[in-house]
XYZ file of C-alpha atoms in Angstrom:
194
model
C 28.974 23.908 12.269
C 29.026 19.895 13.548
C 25.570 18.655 13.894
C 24.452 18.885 17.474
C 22.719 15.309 18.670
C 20.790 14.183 21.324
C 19.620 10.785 22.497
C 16.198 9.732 24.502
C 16.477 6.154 26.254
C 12.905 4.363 25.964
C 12.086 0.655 26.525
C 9.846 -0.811 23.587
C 6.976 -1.420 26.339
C 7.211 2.268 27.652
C 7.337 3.297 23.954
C 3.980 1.346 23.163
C 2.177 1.551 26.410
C 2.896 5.292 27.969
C 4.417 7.745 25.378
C 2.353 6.798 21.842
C -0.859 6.346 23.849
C 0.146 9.891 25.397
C 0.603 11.725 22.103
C -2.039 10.371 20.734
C -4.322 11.369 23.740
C -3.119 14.851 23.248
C -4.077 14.928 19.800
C -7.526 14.292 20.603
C -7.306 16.636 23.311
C -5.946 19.660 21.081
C -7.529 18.489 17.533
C -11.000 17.417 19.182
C -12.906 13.939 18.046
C -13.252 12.907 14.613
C -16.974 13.132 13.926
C -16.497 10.837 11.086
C -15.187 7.979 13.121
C -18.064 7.927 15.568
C -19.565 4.263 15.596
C -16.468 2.771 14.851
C -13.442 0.524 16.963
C -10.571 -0.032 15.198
C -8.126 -2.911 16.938
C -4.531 -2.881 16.304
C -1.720 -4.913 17.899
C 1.855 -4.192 17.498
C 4.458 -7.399 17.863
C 7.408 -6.205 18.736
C 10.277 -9.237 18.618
C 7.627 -11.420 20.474
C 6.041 -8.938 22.773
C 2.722 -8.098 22.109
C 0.802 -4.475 22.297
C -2.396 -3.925 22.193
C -5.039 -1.069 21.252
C -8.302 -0.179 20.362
C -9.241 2.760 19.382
C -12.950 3.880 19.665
C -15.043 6.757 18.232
C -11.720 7.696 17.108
C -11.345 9.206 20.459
C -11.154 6.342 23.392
C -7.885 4.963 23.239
C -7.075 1.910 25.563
C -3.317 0.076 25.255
C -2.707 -3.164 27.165
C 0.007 -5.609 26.984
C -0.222 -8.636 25.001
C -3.023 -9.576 22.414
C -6.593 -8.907 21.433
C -9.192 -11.054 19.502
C -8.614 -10.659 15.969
C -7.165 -7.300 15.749
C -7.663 -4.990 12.000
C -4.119 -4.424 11.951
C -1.126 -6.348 13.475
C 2.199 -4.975 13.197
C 5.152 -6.578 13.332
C 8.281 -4.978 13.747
C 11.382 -6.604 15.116
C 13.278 -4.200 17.750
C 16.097 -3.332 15.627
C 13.421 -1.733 13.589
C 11.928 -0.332 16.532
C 14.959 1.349 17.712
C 15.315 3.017 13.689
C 12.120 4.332 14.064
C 11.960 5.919 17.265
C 15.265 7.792 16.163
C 15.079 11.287 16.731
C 15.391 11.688 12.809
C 12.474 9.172 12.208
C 9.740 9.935 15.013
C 8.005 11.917 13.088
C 6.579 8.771 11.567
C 5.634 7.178 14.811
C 3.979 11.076 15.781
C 2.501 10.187 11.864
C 1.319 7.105 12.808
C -0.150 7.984 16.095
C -2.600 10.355 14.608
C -3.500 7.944 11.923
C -4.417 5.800 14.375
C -5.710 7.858 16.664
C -8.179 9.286 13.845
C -6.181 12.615 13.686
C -5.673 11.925 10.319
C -8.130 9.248 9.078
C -11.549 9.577 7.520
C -14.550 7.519 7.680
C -13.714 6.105 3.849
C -10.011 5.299 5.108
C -11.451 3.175 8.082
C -14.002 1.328 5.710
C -10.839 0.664 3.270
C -8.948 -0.757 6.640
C -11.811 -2.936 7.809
C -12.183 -4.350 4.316
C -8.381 -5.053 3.532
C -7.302 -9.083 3.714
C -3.408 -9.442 3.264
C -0.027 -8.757 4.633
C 2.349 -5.762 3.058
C 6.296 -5.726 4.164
C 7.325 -2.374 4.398
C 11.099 -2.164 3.972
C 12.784 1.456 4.428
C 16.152 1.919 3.389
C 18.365 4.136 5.544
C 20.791 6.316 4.151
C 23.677 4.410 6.302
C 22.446 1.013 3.893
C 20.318 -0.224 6.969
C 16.991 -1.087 6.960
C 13.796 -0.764 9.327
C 10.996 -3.718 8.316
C 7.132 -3.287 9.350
C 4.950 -6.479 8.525
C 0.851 -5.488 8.351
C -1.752 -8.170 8.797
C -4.423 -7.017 7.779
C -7.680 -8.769 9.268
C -5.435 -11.373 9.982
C -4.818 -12.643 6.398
C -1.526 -13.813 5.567
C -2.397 -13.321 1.687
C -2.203 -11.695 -0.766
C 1.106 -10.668 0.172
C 3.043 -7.918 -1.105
C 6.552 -6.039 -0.277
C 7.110 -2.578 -0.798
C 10.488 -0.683 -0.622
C 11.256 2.859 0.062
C 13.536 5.145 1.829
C 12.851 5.894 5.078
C 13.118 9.889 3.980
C 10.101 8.763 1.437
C 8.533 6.937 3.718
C 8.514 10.209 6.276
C 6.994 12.374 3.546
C 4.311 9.538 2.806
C 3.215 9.519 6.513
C 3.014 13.395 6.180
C 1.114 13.564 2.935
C 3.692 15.270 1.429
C 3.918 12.558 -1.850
C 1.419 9.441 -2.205
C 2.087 6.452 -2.988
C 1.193 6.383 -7.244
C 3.873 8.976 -7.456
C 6.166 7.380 -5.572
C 6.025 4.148 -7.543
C 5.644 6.447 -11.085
C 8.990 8.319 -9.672
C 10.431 5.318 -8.850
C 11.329 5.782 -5.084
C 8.784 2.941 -4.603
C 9.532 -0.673 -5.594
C 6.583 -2.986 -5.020
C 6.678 -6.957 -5.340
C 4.092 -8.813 -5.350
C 0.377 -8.735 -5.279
C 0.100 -5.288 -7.324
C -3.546 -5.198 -6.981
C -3.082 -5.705 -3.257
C -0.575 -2.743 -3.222
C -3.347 -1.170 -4.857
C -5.937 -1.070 -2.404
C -3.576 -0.359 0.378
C -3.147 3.308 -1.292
C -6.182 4.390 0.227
C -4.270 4.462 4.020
C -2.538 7.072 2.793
C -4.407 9.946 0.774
């Protein structure tokens, strides 16, 4: 039987302003507040090829979205449109839905948020499709530009990491993740996602 295929037209801007900040209202909504996150704010802009996204995320349960920056966001993203357009795939949303309730403190804990506000440097994540192309996400993290380090996956690896299906020290020990750089760096980022 042929693989039946649909496709969902979205601008980047409707993407990041109206459906992510949508889901991840609903999450709250169904899964309640995290308790664990109350006191905190956590910032996050997302550059997409130039255009500028902003959130912040408080109590793990107030979630405002404008359009262009913030003051010294935790996290920026960057992640050209090509990129964009790989991840927002039907095959690949599941890591933006991932992402939205890590972000939305579905997912994250008190100790992850501490490891976020602490982290200084930039990671590269590259994710190999299986057609050879490849979606890139740059993180800042509190706006350092070092220690710098790149770490390669494919996108089917990266899926099960945003689901906590493998982490990342059996990834690398397996192979199906290639790190270069700062492996200390690399290191503390594994904390994001246990």
């Amino acid at each position: 039987m042929a693989e039946k295929t649909f496709t969902i037209t979205v601008d980047v801007a409707e993407l990041l302003t109206e459906f992510i900040p949508k889901l991840a209202r609903q999450f709250i909504a169904l899964n309640g507040p995290d308790e664990a996150l109350a006191g905190t704010t956590l910032t996050l802009t997302v550059d997409a090829s130039g255009n500028r996204y902003s959130y912040t995320i408080k109590d793990g349960q107030t979630f405002d979205v404008k359009e262009g920056d913030i003051e010294n966001p935790m996290v920026l993203l960057s992640i050209p449109v090509e990129s964009m357009a790989i991840l927002a795939d039907m095959k690949n949303i599941d890591m933006l839905l991932g992402m939205q309730g890590q972000i939305s403190g579905g997912q994250a804990s008190r100790q992850q948020y501490g490891v976020l506000a602490g982290l200084k440097g930039t990671a590269v994540f590259k994710l190999a499709q299986p057609d050879g192309s490849e979606a890139e996400i740059t993180a800042t993290f509190n706006g350092a530009p070092q220690p710098a380090v790149t770490l390669k996956l494919a996108m089917e690896d990266a899926r099960a990491l945003t689901a906590r299906q493998d982490t990342p020290i059996q990834m690398f020990m397996s192979g199906k993740l290639q790190i270069e750089g700062e492996m200390a760096f690399a290191m503390a980022l594994q904390p994001l996602f246990s």
